Amino acid sequence: MEHLIDIQSISKQNIEDIIYLAKSFKEGKQESSVKSKTLALMFCENSTRTRCSFEIAGQKLGMNIINFDDAHSSLSKGESLKDTIENLYFIGVNAVVIRHSLSGIINNVLRLVNYPIKFVNGGDGTHAHPSQALLDYYTMLEKMGTVENKKITIVGDVSHSRVAKSNIALLSKFNADIHLCAPTYLQFENFEAFNVKYHNDIKEAIEGANVVMVLRVQNERHEQEGYPESSEYKRLYEIDTDLLKKYADKNVILMHPGPANRNIEVSSELLDNRVGKTILEQAQNGVYVRMAILNTLLKGGNHAS
């Protein structure tokens, strides 16, 4: 595994190795192989969990961390992302985590960069968010032991969701029973191409579900594109305690990549009770999974500049 750009590009064995290493880090059984290496966090789009998680992961591994501010960098002067990254490499950066609003930009830059810096996709447009899918999978394994034949229902704004796409790609590799639920205006345009079952009705979608993964309603995109108001979404699709108790599996796991819109896609009372705690555990597990990702990519060789 040379880079982590999307889930489709890595094997089941890569995934299993990362999960095993993350568990070892969490249990204190694994030491860092990448101390003193340098990580640049290049977040050109807002982030709390992913950015802080990668920063803490790097610190726990003993890495040097550069928080790259694109608004005050030479990118704002017109420098290309390729030239910026190649300069970072020669300054001494070993790996770069990139978040960007443009889908596919990391693949494009990777093809242009001529030096062996490691790339990690921290989320690009509506394309992919591989580290989120990996930490979600880790959390599911902690709770259930396996995802094989488990009903996993992803509810919400799937049309814009890189999290949904990456989770579908990963869970499909491990034979999960994947269901999507969204109003017509928020579904994938070509959802038939994905290995999923699609529902308009929320009760049908979560019937017997082992996992309900709720996605954020991306209001900033809806305002631009003229979607119905969020009150209409809330009326038909909000997840609350009563809905889960009545329809989902009695041991259902509630997940959300964050940030959550309280009382729109998921109720506040559900977020704040025992079932909602899993969402905080996802964030905690993200640190160990990202430690495993960085350690895996960077453990061999030294900086070659």
Coordinates of C-alpha atoms in Angstrom, one line a residue:
M1 CA 0.0 0.0 0.0
E2 CA 1.8 3.1 -1.3
H3 CA -0.9 5.6 -0.6
L4 CA -4.4 5.8 0.8
I5 CA -6.6 7.5 -1.8
D6 CA -9.8 5.4 -1.8
I7 CA -11.0 2.1 -0.5
Q8 CA -11.4 0.6 -4.0
S9 CA -7.6 0.8 -4.5
I10 CA -6.6 -1.2 -1.5
S11 CA -7.1 -4.9 -0.8
K12 CA -9.0 -6.8 1.9
Q13 CA -5.6 -7.8 3.3
N14 CA -4.6 -4.1 3.5
I15 CA -7.8 -3.4 5.4
E16 CA -7.3 -6.3 7.8
D17 CA -3.7 -5.3 8.4
I18 CA -4.7 -1.7 9.3
I19 CA -7.5 -2.9 11.6
Y20 CA -5.1 -5.3 13.4
L21 CA -2.5 -2.6 13.8
A22 CA -5.1 -0.1 15.1
K23 CA -6.2 -2.6 17.7
S24 CA -2.6 -3.2 18.7
F25 CA -2.0 0.6 19.1
K26 CA -5.3 0.9 21.1
E27 CA -4.2 -1.9 23.4
G28 CA -0.7 -0.5 23.9
K29 CA 0.9 -3.5 22.3
Q30 CA 2.5 -1.7 19.3
E31 CA 5.2 0.9 19.1
S32 CA 5.7 3.5 16.5
S33 CA 8.0 2.8 13.5
V34 CA 7.8 6.3 12.2
K35 CA 9.2 8.5 15.1
S36 CA 10.7 11.8 13.9
K37 CA 9.1 11.6 10.4
T38 CA 7.2 14.6 9.3
L39 CA 3.5 14.8 8.4
A40 CA 1.9 17.8 6.7
L41 CA -1.9 18.4 7.2
M42 CA -3.1 20.2 4.2
F43 CA -6.8 20.9 4.9
C44 CA -8.2 23.1 2.2
E45 CA -11.8 22.5 3.5
N46 CA -13.1 22.8 7.0
S47 CA -12.7 19.9 9.4
T48 CA -12.7 19.2 13.1
R49 CA -12.6 15.4 13.7
T50 CA -10.4 14.3 10.7
R51 CA -7.8 17.1 11.1
C52 CA -7.5 16.8 14.9
S53 CA -7.5 13.0 14.7
F54 CA -4.7 12.9 12.2
E55 CA -2.7 15.4 14.3
I56 CA -3.1 13.5 17.5
A57 CA -2.3 10.2 15.7
G58 CA 0.9 11.7 14.3
Q59 CA 1.8 13.1 17.8
K60 CA 1.2 9.7 19.4
L61 CA 3.5 8.2 16.8
G62 CA 6.3 10.7 17.6
M63 CA 6.0 12.5 14.3
N64 CA 6.7 16.1 13.5
I65 CA 3.4 17.8 12.5
I66 CA 3.0 20.8 10.1
N67 CA -0.4 22.3 10.0
F68 CA -0.6 23.8 6.5
D69 CA -2.8 26.9 6.2
D70 CA -3.8 27.1 2.5
A71 CA -5.2 30.6 2.9
H72 CA -1.8 32.0 4.0
S73 CA 0.3 29.8 1.8
S74 CA 1.7 30.2 -1.7
L75 CA -1.4 28.5 -3.0
S76 CA -3.2 31.8 -2.5
K77 CA -0.6 33.4 -4.7
G78 CA -1.3 31.0 -7.6
E79 CA 1.3 28.2 -6.9
S80 CA 0.0 24.8 -8.1
L81 CA -0.7 22.0 -5.6
K82 CA 1.9 19.9 -7.4
D83 CA 4.7 22.5 -6.8
T84 CA 3.6 23.1 -3.2
I85 CA 3.8 19.4 -2.4
E86 CA 7.1 18.9 -4.2
N87 CA 8.6 21.8 -2.2
L88 CA 7.2 20.3 1.0
Y89 CA 8.9 17.0 0.2
F90 CA 12.3 18.7 -0.3
I91 CA 11.8 20.6 3.0
G92 CA 11.5 17.2 4.7
V93 CA 7.9 16.2 4.7
N94 CA 7.3 12.5 4.4
A95 CA 3.6 12.3 4.1
V96 CA 0.7 14.7 3.4
V97 CA -3.0 14.4 4.4
I98 CA -5.1 16.4 2.0
R99 CA -8.7 17.4 2.3
H100 CA -10.1 19.3 -0.6
S101 CA -13.5 20.3 -2.0
L102 CA -12.7 19.0 -5.5
S103 CA -13.5 15.4 -6.2
G104 CA -10.5 13.5 -7.6
I105 CA -7.9 16.2 -7.0
I106 CA -5.6 13.9 -5.0
N107 CA -5.5 11.3 -7.7
N108 CA -4.7 14.1 -10.2
V109 CA -1.9 15.6 -8.1
L110 CA -0.4 12.1 -7.3
R111 CA 0.1 11.5 -11.0
L112 CA 2.0 14.8 -11.4
V113 CA 4.3 14.6 -8.3
N114 CA 7.6 13.2 -9.2
Y115 CA 8.9 12.4 -5.7
P116 CA 8.1 9.6 -3.1
I117 CA 6.0 11.6 -0.7
K118 CA 3.0 9.6 0.7
F119 CA -0.5 10.7 0.1
V120 CA -3.5 10.2 2.4
N121 CA -6.9 11.3 1.3
G122 CA -8.6 13.2 4.2
G123 CA -11.8 13.6 2.1
D124 CA -12.1 15.0 -1.5
G125 CA -15.3 16.5 -2.6
T126 CA -18.0 13.9 -2.9
H127 CA -15.6 11.2 -4.0
A128 CA -14.0 9.4 -1.1
H129 CA -13.1 9.5 2.6
P130 CA -11.2 6.2 3.2
S131 CA -9.9 6.7 6.7
Q132 CA -13.5 7.4 7.9
A133 CA -14.7 4.1 6.4
L134 CA -11.8 2.3 8.0
L135 CA -12.6 3.7 11.5
D136 CA -16.3 2.9 11.0
Y137 CA -15.4 -0.6 10.1
Y138 CA -13.1 -0.9 13.1
T139 CA -15.9 0.3 15.4
M140 CA -18.4 -2.2 13.9
L141 CA -15.9 -5.0 14.5
E142 CA -15.5 -4.0 18.1
K143 CA -19.3 -4.1 18.6
M144 CA -20.3 -7.1 16.4
G145 CA -17.1 -9.1 15.6
T146 CA -18.0 -9.2 11.9
V147 CA -20.1 -7.4 9.3
E148 CA -20.8 -10.4 7.2
N149 CA -24.5 -10.7 6.5
K150 CA -25.2 -7.9 9.0
K151 CA -27.8 -5.4 7.9
I152 CA -26.2 -2.0 7.7
T153 CA -28.5 0.9 6.8
I154 CA -27.0 4.2 5.7
V155 CA -29.6 7.0 6.0
G156 CA -29.5 10.6 4.7
D157 CA -27.7 12.7 2.2
V158 CA -26.1 9.9 0.2
S159 CA -25.9 12.0 -3.0
H160 CA -23.2 14.2 -1.6
S161 CA -21.6 11.7 0.8
R162 CA -18.0 10.6 0.3
V163 CA -18.5 8.7 3.6
A164 CA -21.3 6.6 2.1
K165 CA -19.3 5.8 -1.0
S166 CA -16.2 4.7 1.0
N167 CA -18.3 2.7 3.4
I168 CA -20.2 0.9 0.6
A169 CA -16.8 0.1 -1.1
L170 CA -15.4 -1.3 2.2
L171 CA -18.4 -3.2 3.5
S172 CA -19.0 -4.8 0.1
K173 CA -15.6 -6.4 0.4
F174 CA -16.7 -8.1 3.6
N175 CA -20.2 -9.3 2.5
A176 CA -22.3 -6.9 4.5
D177 CA -26.0 -6.5 3.7
I178 CA -26.0 -2.8 2.7
H179 CA -29.1 -0.7 2.6
L180 CA -29.5 3.0 1.7
C181 CA -32.4 5.2 2.7
A182 CA -32.9 8.8 1.3
P183 CA -35.5 10.8 -0.4
T184 CA -35.3 10.8 -4.2
Y185 CA -33.6 14.1 -4.3
L186 CA -30.7 12.9 -2.1
Q187 CA -30.0 9.5 -3.6
F188 CA -27.1 8.5 -5.9
E189 CA -27.9 9.1 -9.5
N190 CA -26.7 5.6 -10.4
F191 CA -27.3 3.7 -7.2
E192 CA -28.1 0.6 -9.2
A193 CA -24.3 0.4 -9.9
F194 CA -23.6 -0.1 -6.2
N195 CA -24.0 -3.3 -4.3
V196 CA -26.9 -1.9 -2.1
K197 CA -30.7 -2.1 -1.6
Y198 CA -32.4 1.3 -1.8
H199 CA -35.4 2.5 0.2
N200 CA -37.5 5.6 0.3
D201 CA -39.3 4.6 3.5
I202 CA -37.3 4.9 6.7
K203 CA -39.2 2.2 8.6
E204 CA -38.6 -0.3 5.9
A205 CA -35.0 0.6 5.7
I206 CA -34.1 0.1 9.4
E207 CA -36.3 -2.9 9.9
G208 CA -34.1 -5.4 11.8
A209 CA -31.0 -3.3 11.1
N210 CA -27.8 -4.1 13.0
V211 CA -26.2 -0.8 12.2
V212 CA -27.9 2.5 11.4
M213 CA -25.4 5.0 10.0
V214 CA -26.8 8.5 9.8
L215 CA -25.3 11.0 7.4
R216 CA -25.3 14.8 7.8
V217 CA -27.7 16.7 5.7
Q218 CA -25.3 19.0 3.8
N219 CA -27.3 22.2 4.1
E220 CA -24.5 24.3 2.5
R221 CA -24.9 22.4 -0.8
H222 CA -28.7 22.3 -0.6
E223 CA -28.9 26.1 -0.3
Q224 CA -27.0 26.3 -3.6
E225 CA -29.0 23.7 -5.4
G226 CA -32.6 24.5 -4.3
Y227 CA -33.5 21.4 -2.2
P228 CA -36.5 21.3 0.1
E229 CA -36.2 22.8 3.5
S230 CA -34.6 20.6 6.2
S231 CA -38.0 20.6 8.1
E232 CA -39.4 18.3 5.4
Y233 CA -36.4 16.0 5.7
K234 CA -36.8 15.9 9.5
R235 CA -40.5 15.0 9.3
L236 CA -39.8 11.9 7.1
Y237 CA -36.3 10.7 8.0
E238 CA -35.2 11.9 11.5
I239 CA -33.8 9.0 13.6
D240 CA -35.0 9.0 17.2
T241 CA -35.2 6.5 20.1
D242 CA -38.8 5.4 19.4
L243 CA -38.0 4.7 15.7
L244 CA -35.0 2.5 16.6
K245 CA -36.8 0.6 19.4
K246 CA -39.8 -0.1 17.2
Y247 CA -38.0 -1.2 14.0
A248 CA -34.3 -1.9 14.4
D249 CA -32.5 -4.8 16.0
K250 CA -32.6 -4.6 19.8
N251 CA -28.8 -4.3 19.9
V252 CA -28.7 -1.8 17.0
I253 CA -25.5 0.3 16.7
L254 CA -26.0 4.0 15.9
M255 CA -23.2 5.7 13.9
H256 CA -22.6 9.2 12.4
P257 CA -19.4 10.5 10.8
G258 CA -20.2 14.0 12.2
P259 CA -20.9 16.8 12.5
A260 CA -24.5 16.0 13.3
N261 CA -27.4 18.4 12.8
R262 CA -29.2 17.8 16.0
N263 CA -33.0 17.4 15.6
I264 CA -32.8 17.2 11.9
E265 CA -31.2 13.9 10.9
V266 CA -31.0 12.6 14.4
S267 CA -32.6 13.6 17.7
S268 CA -30.7 15.3 20.5
E269 CA -32.0 12.8 23.1
L270 CA -30.7 9.9 21.0
L271 CA -27.3 11.5 20.6
D272 CA -27.0 12.1 24.3
N273 CA -28.1 8.7 25.6
R274 CA -26.3 5.3 25.7
V275 CA -26.9 4.5 22.1
G276 CA -25.4 7.8 20.9
K277 CA -22.1 7.1 22.7
T278 CA -20.9 4.9 19.8
I279 CA -20.5 8.1 17.8
L280 CA -18.0 9.4 20.3
E281 CA -16.3 6.0 20.2
Q282 CA -16.0 6.3 16.4
A283 CA -14.0 9.5 17.0
Q284 CA -11.8 7.8 19.6
N285 CA -11.1 4.9 17.3
G286 CA -10.3 7.3 14.5
V287 CA -7.0 8.2 16.2
Y288 CA -5.8 4.6 16.4
V289 CA -6.9 3.8 12.9
R290 CA -5.1 6.8 11.6
M291 CA -2.0 5.9 13.6
A292 CA -2.1 2.5 11.8
I293 CA -2.5 4.2 8.4
L294 CA 0.5 6.5 8.9
N295 CA 2.6 3.7 10.4
T296 CA 1.8 1.4 7.5
L297 CA 2.6 4.0 4.8
L298 CA 5.8 5.3 6.4
K299 CA 7.5 2.5 8.3
G300 CA 10.0 1.6 5.5
G301 CA 12.9 3.7 4.4
N302 CA 14.0 7.2 5.1
H303 CA 13.4 10.5 3.5
A304 CA 15.3 10.6 0.2
S305 CA 15.7 14.3 -0.5

